[in-house]
Amino acid sequence: MIVETTINETLRKNQLSVTDSRKKILELFLQTQGALAHSDVEKQTGTLFDRVTIYRTLQTFVEKGIIHTIPTADNSVKYALCIDECTEGHHHDNHVHFVCDECNTTFCLTHVQIPSVKLPGGFTGKQTDVIISGICSRCGNQ
Amino acid sequence: MIVETTINETLRKNQLSVTDSRKKILELFLQTQGALAHSDVEKQTGTLFDRVTIYRTLQTFVEKGIIHTIPTADNSVKYALCIDECTEGHHHDNHVHFVCDECNTTFCLTHVQIPSVKLPGGFTGKQTDVIISGICSRCGNQ
DNA sequence: TACAGCTTTGCAACTTTGTTGCAAAATAAA
DNA sequence: TTTATTTTGCAACAAAGTTGCAAAGCTGTA
């Protein structure tokens, strides 16, 4: 169980009103190891909140830098907490994400170094996202 | 202008019937430097084909390995030709894509080496996608 | 070239996903 | 407690994607 104080503090720090939906959705992310899609949040909160509220809450969290979006090869958008306090300047610039082919969980690998890529002439890179798919530690060790 | 023979051959090689929509959509990809979203194809072909036909054609092309999907940070799916004959085993395993923040074009950088990433213990990577955003050569040189 | 068999297309209807405006409810500050 | 501001839920809508099925189009063979 996550201490409610932590959740409230996080919201206050980000100048957000403390509301039921925000508390519950933030708690969900804190409890979840992997990333969540909008539909996941919707399923896990049942009929507690309106669909629109969930959209707006996720959007707000992204704007405040509490969560970030993850690129996926299919059309789904996924969100994940930035676990490290890399949040300093609210720049979630470089990320490595791991999607398990078996259980379909998305991991945000914060402790992995982003490799630098040589770009062709004239191209200037700002942000690099790496998505690796394969088998995660849980599914591999069975 | 792309030779029609090339298009027909590509379709035949992949055991696909040669139809107007397939010819036209494949031609579009051959003419386009960047990647295309479903909506781009729709706009560029006008009322020539039904929306459903475009969906199905893109899906077929992906299955046959003629094009591949590109992960994006927003929710849009993009498709691009695999230009190199890396198609040998129909395994489009590793890709570097570049999205220009300015003109929003997506480039499939086939000649860029994919860096290897050290994964945490227990994780086994199979496919790596790298998405770099920034300024492309066209927009930078102006 | 014509025909039979198979594949593809277009239509209609539907589901899912995401957005916007606005009044009511909840929260924050005084 | 009261007031000002923020957030929520509803309704209505727009966009994106899917499915079944009959009609039309392709392919191979004669």
Short mmCIF file of C-alpha atoms (C1' of nucleotides) in Angstrom, two decimals:
data_model
loop_
_atom_site.label_atom_id
_atom_site.label_comp_id
_atom_site.label_asym_id
_atom_site.label_seq_id
_atom_site.Cartn_x
_atom_site.Cartn_y
_atom_site.Cartn_z
CA MET A 1 0.00 0.00 0.00
CA ILE A 2 1.34 3.37 -0.96
CA VAL A 3 1.24 6.08 1.67
CA GLU A 4 -1.39 8.60 0.80
CA THR A 5 0.81 11.42 1.99
CA THR A 6 3.26 10.76 -0.83
CA ILE A 7 0.52 11.04 -3.39
CA ASN A 8 -0.88 14.22 -1.96
CA GLU A 9 2.56 15.76 -1.74
CA THR A 10 3.33 14.94 -5.35
CA LEU A 11 0.12 16.59 -6.46
CA ARG A 12 0.67 19.68 -4.33
CA LYS A 13 4.27 20.01 -5.49
CA ASN A 14 2.93 20.22 -8.99
CA GLN A 15 0.34 22.82 -8.07
CA LEU A 16 -2.55 20.50 -8.69
CA SER A 17 -5.71 20.31 -6.64
CA VAL A 18 -5.95 17.05 -4.76
CA THR A 19 -8.94 15.24 -6.18
CA ASP A 20 -10.17 11.66 -6.04
CA SER A 21 -9.38 10.89 -9.66
CA ARG A 22 -5.87 12.26 -9.49
CA LYS A 23 -5.12 10.43 -6.27
CA LYS A 24 -6.47 7.16 -7.60
CA ILE A 25 -4.77 7.35 -10.98
CA LEU A 26 -1.44 8.40 -9.50
CA GLU A 27 -1.73 5.54 -7.03
CA LEU A 28 -2.34 3.17 -9.93
CA PHE A 29 0.87 4.25 -11.60
CA LEU A 30 2.81 3.91 -8.35
CA GLN A 31 1.50 0.39 -7.89
CA THR A 32 2.18 -0.67 -11.46
CA GLN A 33 5.60 -1.79 -12.53
CA GLY A 34 4.92 -1.32 -16.23
CA ALA A 35 3.33 1.38 -18.33
CA LEU A 36 -0.40 1.94 -18.66
CA ALA A 37 -2.56 2.84 -21.62
CA HIS A 38 -5.62 4.99 -21.23
CA SER A 39 -7.73 1.86 -21.57
CA ASP A 40 -5.83 0.15 -18.75
CA VAL A 41 -6.56 3.04 -16.43
CA GLU A 42 -10.17 2.96 -17.50
CA LYS A 43 -10.48 -0.77 -16.79
CA GLN A 44 -8.75 -0.59 -13.45
CA THR A 45 -10.80 2.29 -12.12
CA GLY A 46 -14.10 0.82 -13.27
CA THR A 47 -16.96 3.28 -13.32
CA LEU A 48 -15.35 5.48 -10.71
CA PHE A 49 -14.50 8.27 -13.13
CA ASP A 50 -15.71 9.53 -16.44
CA ARG A 51 -13.68 8.65 -19.50
CA VAL A 52 -13.11 12.32 -20.15
CA THR A 53 -11.74 12.84 -16.66
CA ILE A 54 -9.18 10.10 -17.21
CA TYR A 55 -8.07 11.67 -20.49
CA ARG A 56 -7.72 15.03 -18.83
CA THR A 57 -5.93 13.66 -15.79
CA LEU A 58 -3.37 11.82 -17.92
CA GLN A 59 -2.88 14.93 -20.01
CA THR A 60 -2.33 17.05 -16.91
CA PHE A 61 0.16 14.56 -15.49
CA VAL A 62 2.11 14.61 -18.76
CA GLU A 63 2.17 18.41 -18.77
CA LYS A 64 3.41 18.49 -15.20
CA GLY A 65 6.05 15.91 -15.94
CA ILE A 66 4.65 13.34 -13.53
CA ILE A 67 4.26 10.77 -16.29
CA HIS A 68 5.50 10.60 -19.87
CA THR A 69 4.30 9.00 -23.09
CA ILE A 70 5.95 6.01 -24.66
CA PRO A 71 6.13 5.49 -28.42
CA THR A 72 4.71 2.17 -29.56
CA ALA A 73 4.74 0.37 -32.87
CA ASP A 74 0.99 -0.14 -32.88
CA ASN A 75 -1.28 2.81 -32.45
CA SER A 76 -1.65 2.71 -28.68
CA VAL A 77 -0.31 5.46 -26.45
CA LYS A 78 1.20 4.33 -23.19
CA TYR A 79 2.09 6.31 -20.12
CA ALA A 80 4.62 5.64 -17.40
CA LEU A 81 5.91 7.31 -14.29
CA CYS A 82 9.36 8.71 -14.40
CA ILE A 83 10.70 6.85 -11.39
CA ASP A 84 14.01 8.64 -11.01
CA GLU A 85 14.15 12.23 -10.00
CA CYS A 86 15.37 12.97 -13.48
CA THR A 87 12.48 15.35 -13.31
CA GLU A 88 14.70 18.24 -12.26
CA GLY A 89 14.17 20.33 -15.35
CA HIS A 90 11.04 18.46 -16.37
CA HIS A 91 12.87 17.22 -19.42
CA HIS A 92 12.15 13.59 -20.06
CA ASP A 93 14.40 13.69 -23.02
CA ASN A 94 15.89 10.29 -23.39
CA HIS A 95 14.22 7.03 -22.61
CA VAL A 96 14.72 3.35 -23.10
CA HIS A 97 11.56 1.32 -22.97
CA PHE A 98 11.23 -2.40 -22.98
CA VAL A 99 8.11 -4.17 -24.19
CA CYS A 100 7.76 -7.83 -23.31
CA ASP A 101 6.51 -9.96 -26.19
CA GLU A 102 5.16 -12.50 -23.71
CA CYS A 103 3.21 -10.54 -21.09
CA ASN A 104 3.02 -7.32 -23.09
CA THR A 105 4.20 -5.24 -20.15
CA THR A 106 6.10 -2.07 -20.91
CA PHE A 107 9.04 -1.19 -18.69
CA CYS A 108 10.68 2.17 -18.42
CA LEU A 109 14.36 1.38 -18.07
CA THR A 110 15.68 4.41 -16.28
CA HIS A 111 19.07 3.04 -15.43
CA VAL A 112 20.05 2.14 -18.94
CA GLN A 113 22.36 4.43 -20.84
CA ILE A 114 21.06 5.86 -24.06
CA PRO A 115 23.46 5.09 -26.85
CA SER A 116 24.45 7.96 -29.08
CA VAL A 117 23.61 7.58 -32.74
CA LYS A 118 25.51 9.09 -35.63
CA LEU A 119 23.11 10.94 -37.86
CA PRO A 120 23.58 11.67 -41.56
CA GLY A 121 24.81 15.14 -42.50
CA GLY A 122 22.39 17.96 -41.89
CA PHE A 123 20.31 16.12 -39.34
CA THR A 124 20.26 17.43 -35.78
CA GLY A 125 18.86 15.18 -33.08
CA LYS A 126 17.21 16.50 -29.94
CA GLN A 127 15.41 13.61 -28.32
CA THR A 128 16.08 9.91 -28.59
CA ASP A 129 13.63 7.17 -27.73
CA VAL A 130 14.63 3.55 -27.78
CA ILE A 131 12.08 0.77 -27.76
CA ILE A 132 13.38 -2.72 -27.26
CA SER A 133 11.10 -5.70 -27.43
CA GLY A 134 11.86 -9.16 -26.20
CA ILE A 135 11.39 -11.20 -23.03
CA CYS A 136 11.33 -9.53 -19.64
CA SER A 137 12.94 -10.85 -16.46
CA ARG A 138 9.68 -12.17 -15.05
CA CYS A 139 8.73 -14.15 -18.16
CA GLY A 140 12.31 -15.33 -18.79
CA ASN A 141 12.81 -16.86 -15.37
CA GLN A 142 10.08 -19.43 -15.45
CA MET B 1 8.05 8.72 -62.54
CA ILE B 2 8.37 5.21 -61.26
CA VAL B 3 8.30 2.43 -63.77
CA GLU B 4 5.08 0.53 -63.53
CA THR B 5 6.86 -2.73 -64.14
CA THR B 6 8.70 -2.39 -60.82
CA ILE B 7 5.46 -1.98 -58.97
CA ASN B 8 3.79 -4.93 -60.64
CA GLU B 9 6.81 -7.11 -60.04
CA THR B 10 6.92 -6.24 -56.36
CA LEU B 11 3.28 -7.17 -55.99
CA ARG B 12 3.65 -10.42 -57.90
CA LYS B 13 6.76 -11.39 -55.94
CA ASN B 14 4.68 -11.11 -52.83
CA GLN B 15 1.88 -13.22 -54.29
CA LEU B 16 -0.55 -10.34 -54.38
CA SER B 17 -3.07 -9.68 -57.11
CA VAL B 18 -2.22 -6.54 -59.05
CA THR B 19 -5.02 -4.08 -58.36
CA ASP B 20 -5.43 -0.34 -58.81
CA SER B 21 -5.32 0.48 -55.11
CA ARG B 22 -2.20 -1.58 -54.47
CA LYS B 23 -0.42 -0.13 -57.46
CA LYS B 24 -1.33 3.43 -56.54
CA ILE B 25 -0.48 3.12 -52.84
CA LEU B 26 2.81 1.36 -53.51
CA GLU B 27 3.65 4.07 -56.02
CA LEU B 28 2.92 6.69 -53.38
CA PHE B 29 5.40 5.10 -50.99
CA LEU B 30 8.02 4.85 -53.73
CA GLN B 31 7.60 8.53 -54.52
CA THR B 32 7.69 9.65 -50.91
CA GLN B 33 10.93 10.15 -49.04
CA GLY B 34 9.35 10.06 -45.61
CA ALA B 35 6.83 7.84 -43.92
CA LEU B 36 3.10 8.01 -44.45
CA ALA B 37 0.20 7.74 -42.06
CA HIS B 38 -3.08 6.23 -43.12
CA SER B 39 -4.52 9.73 -43.32
CA ASP B 40 -1.73 10.85 -45.64
CA VAL B 41 -2.50 8.03 -48.03
CA GLU B 42 -6.16 8.90 -47.82
CA LYS B 43 -5.54 12.55 -48.63
CA GLN B 44 -3.19 11.81 -51.49
CA THR B 45 -5.43 9.32 -53.19
CA GLY B 46 -8.53 11.47 -52.85
CA THR B 47 -11.79 9.65 -53.43
CA LEU B 48 -10.13 7.01 -55.55
CA PHE B 49 -10.43 4.27 -52.96
CA ASP B 50 -12.56 3.48 -49.98
CA ARG B 51 -11.10 4.14 -46.55
CA VAL B 52 -11.45 0.46 -45.73
CA THR B 53 -9.50 -0.53 -48.82
CA ILE B 54 -6.62 1.68 -47.74
CA TYR B 55 -6.59 0.12 -44.28
CA ARG B 56 -6.60 -3.33 -45.77
CA THR B 57 -3.93 -2.52 -48.34
CA LEU B 58 -1.58 -1.10 -45.70
CA GLN B 59 -2.21 -4.11 -43.51
CA THR B 60 -1.45 -6.49 -46.38
CA PHE B 61 1.75 -4.62 -47.22
CA VAL B 62 2.89 -4.85 -43.59
CA GLU B 63 2.15 -8.58 -43.51
CA LYS B 64 4.11 -9.13 -46.70
CA GLY B 65 7.00 -7.07 -45.44
CA ILE B 66 6.71 -4.43 -48.14
CA ILE B 67 6.28 -1.67 -45.59
CA HIS B 68 6.72 -1.52 -41.82
CA THR B 69 5.19 0.44 -38.98
CA ILE B 70 7.05 3.13 -37.10
CA PRO B 71 6.55 3.76 -33.40
CA THR B 72 5.61 7.35 -32.62
CA ALA B 73 5.31 9.26 -29.38
CA ASP B 74 1.85 10.51 -30.20
CA ASN B 75 -0.82 8.05 -31.14
CA SER B 76 -0.39 8.10 -34.90
CA VAL B 77 0.78 5.03 -36.79
CA LYS B 78 3.16 5.65 -39.64
CA TYR B 79 4.28 3.35 -42.40
CA ALA B 80 7.41 3.36 -44.49
CA LEU B 81 8.97 1.29 -47.21
CA CYS B 82 11.95 -0.77 -46.34
CA ILE B 83 14.23 0.64 -49.00
CA ASP B 84 17.19 -1.69 -48.62
CA GLU B 85 16.91 -5.28 -49.55
CA CYS B 86 17.17 -6.02 -45.88
CA THR B 87 13.97 -7.81 -46.70
CA GLU B 88 15.79 -11.10 -47.24
CA GLY B 89 14.18 -12.95 -44.39
CA HIS B 90 11.35 -10.49 -44.06
CA HIS B 91 12.72 -9.48 -40.70
CA HIS B 92 12.61 -5.75 -40.25
CA ASP B 93 14.31 -6.11 -36.95
CA ASN B 94 16.19 -2.95 -36.28
CA HIS B 95 15.29 0.54 -37.35
CA VAL B 96 16.32 4.07 -36.74
CA HIS B 97 13.67 6.64 -37.54
CA PHE B 98 14.01 10.36 -37.55
CA VAL B 99 11.05 12.68 -37.05
CA CYS B 100 11.53 16.33 -37.94
CA ASP B 101 10.03 18.70 -35.39
CA GLU B 102 9.75 21.36 -38.05
CA CYS B 103 8.17 19.71 -41.10
CA ASN B 104 6.98 16.62 -39.26
CA THR B 105 8.42 14.30 -41.87
CA THR B 106 9.52 10.87 -40.74
CA PHE B 107 12.68 9.41 -42.25
CA CYS B 108 13.67 5.81 -42.17
CA LEU B 109 17.44 5.96 -41.68
CA THR B 110 18.55 2.68 -43.12
CA HIS B 111 22.23 3.40 -43.19
CA VAL B 112 22.60 4.27 -39.54
CA GLN B 113 24.02 1.69 -37.21
CA ILE B 114 21.81 0.59 -34.39
CA PRO B 115 23.65 0.93 -31.12
CA SER B 116 23.58 -2.01 -28.76
CA VAL B 117 21.99 -1.39 -25.40
CA LYS B 118 22.91 -3.16 -22.17
CA LEU B 119 19.77 -4.52 -20.60
CA PRO B 120 19.26 -5.27 -16.91
CA GLY B 121 19.65 -8.88 -15.79
CA GLY B 122 16.97 -11.25 -17.01
CA PHE B 123 15.87 -9.11 -19.93
CA THR B 124 16.41 -10.44 -23.43
CA GLY B 125 16.06 -8.03 -26.32
CA LYS B 126 14.97 -9.12 -29.78
CA GLN B 127 14.09 -6.00 -31.70
CA THR B 128 15.30 -2.46 -31.21
CA ASP B 129 13.60 0.65 -32.54
CA VAL B 130 15.19 4.04 -32.20
CA ILE B 131 13.22 7.21 -32.75
CA ILE B 132 15.18 10.43 -32.89
CA SER B 133 13.44 13.75 -33.18
CA GLY B 134 15.04 17.01 -34.16
CA ILE B 135 15.65 19.02 -37.31
CA CYS B 136 16.08 17.30 -40.66
CA SER B 137 18.59 18.24 -43.36
CA ARG B 138 16.01 20.07 -45.45
CA CYS B 139 14.73 22.25 -42.62
CA GLY B 140 18.19 22.83 -41.15
CA ASN B 141 19.73 24.17 -44.34
CA GLN B 142 17.50 27.15 -44.85
"C1'" DT C 1 -10.48 -14.98 -75.57
"C1'" DA C 2 -13.66 -16.83 -72.45
"C1'" DC C 3 -14.69 -19.00 -68.39
"C1'" DA C 4 -14.45 -20.74 -63.53
"C1'" DG C 5 -12.55 -19.99 -59.14
"C1'" DC C 6 -10.50 -17.18 -56.08
"C1'" DT C 7 -9.29 -12.51 -54.30
"C1'" DT C 8 -10.24 -7.85 -53.55
"C1'" DT C 9 -13.24 -3.88 -53.23
"C1'" DG C 10 -16.93 -0.82 -51.62
"C1'" DC C 11 -20.76 -0.20 -48.82
"C1'" DA C 12 -23.07 -0.10 -44.49
"C1'" DA C 13 -23.06 -0.46 -39.93
"C1'" DC C 14 -20.60 -0.53 -35.89
"C1'" DT C 15 -16.88 -0.04 -32.10
"C1'" DT C 16 -13.22 2.33 -30.12
"C1'" DT C 17 -10.67 6.37 -29.19
"C1'" DG C 18 -10.22 11.07 -28.42
"C1'" DT C 19 -12.12 16.13 -28.13
"C1'" DT C 20 -15.00 20.29 -26.76
"C1'" DG C 21 -18.37 23.29 -24.24
"C1'" DC C 22 -20.76 24.02 -20.32
"C1'" DA C 23 -23.25 23.71 -15.92
"C1'" DA C 24 -22.74 21.46 -11.44
"C1'" DA C 25 -19.72 19.89 -7.93
"C1'" DA C 26 -15.45 19.91 -5.48
"C1'" DT C 27 -11.28 22.18 -3.90
"C1'" DA C 28 -8.37 26.04 -2.18
"C1'" DA C 29 -7.70 30.31 -0.11
"C1'" DA C 30 -9.31 34.02 2.78
"C1'" DT D 1 -17.86 29.67 6.48
"C1'" DT D 2 -17.80 32.00 2.38
"C1'" DT D 3 -16.00 33.15 -2.10
"C1'" DA D 4 -13.13 32.38 -6.13
"C1'" DT D 5 -11.04 29.08 -8.80
"C1'" DT D 6 -10.45 24.47 -10.49
"C1'" DT D 7 -12.15 20.10 -11.74
"C1'" DT D 8 -15.70 16.87 -12.97
"C1'" DG D 9 -19.44 14.63 -15.57
"C1'" DC D 10 -22.59 14.88 -19.15
"C1'" DA D 11 -23.79 15.30 -23.84
"C1'" DA D 12 -22.68 15.69 -28.24
"C1'" DC D 13 -19.42 15.23 -31.58
"C1'" DA D 14 -15.22 13.92 -34.58
"C1'" DA D 15 -11.81 10.80 -35.92
"C1'" DA D 16 -9.89 6.24 -36.36
"C1'" DG D 17 -10.37 1.55 -37.06
"C1'" DT D 18 -13.06 -3.03 -37.76
"C1'" DT D 19 -16.35 -6.58 -39.69
"C1'" DG D 20 -19.61 -9.02 -42.86
"C1'" DC D 21 -21.15 -9.48 -47.22
"C1'" DA D 22 -22.48 -8.96 -52.02
"C1'" DA D 23 -20.58 -7.10 -56.27
"C1'" DA D 24 -16.65 -6.39 -59.02
"C1'" DG D 25 -12.02 -7.52 -60.40
"C1'" DC D 26 -8.05 -10.51 -61.05
"C1'" DT D 27 -5.62 -15.03 -62.37
"C1'" DG D 28 -4.88 -19.28 -64.46
"C1'" DT D 29 -6.48 -22.64 -67.68
"C1'" DA D 30 -8.59 -24.27 -71.59
#
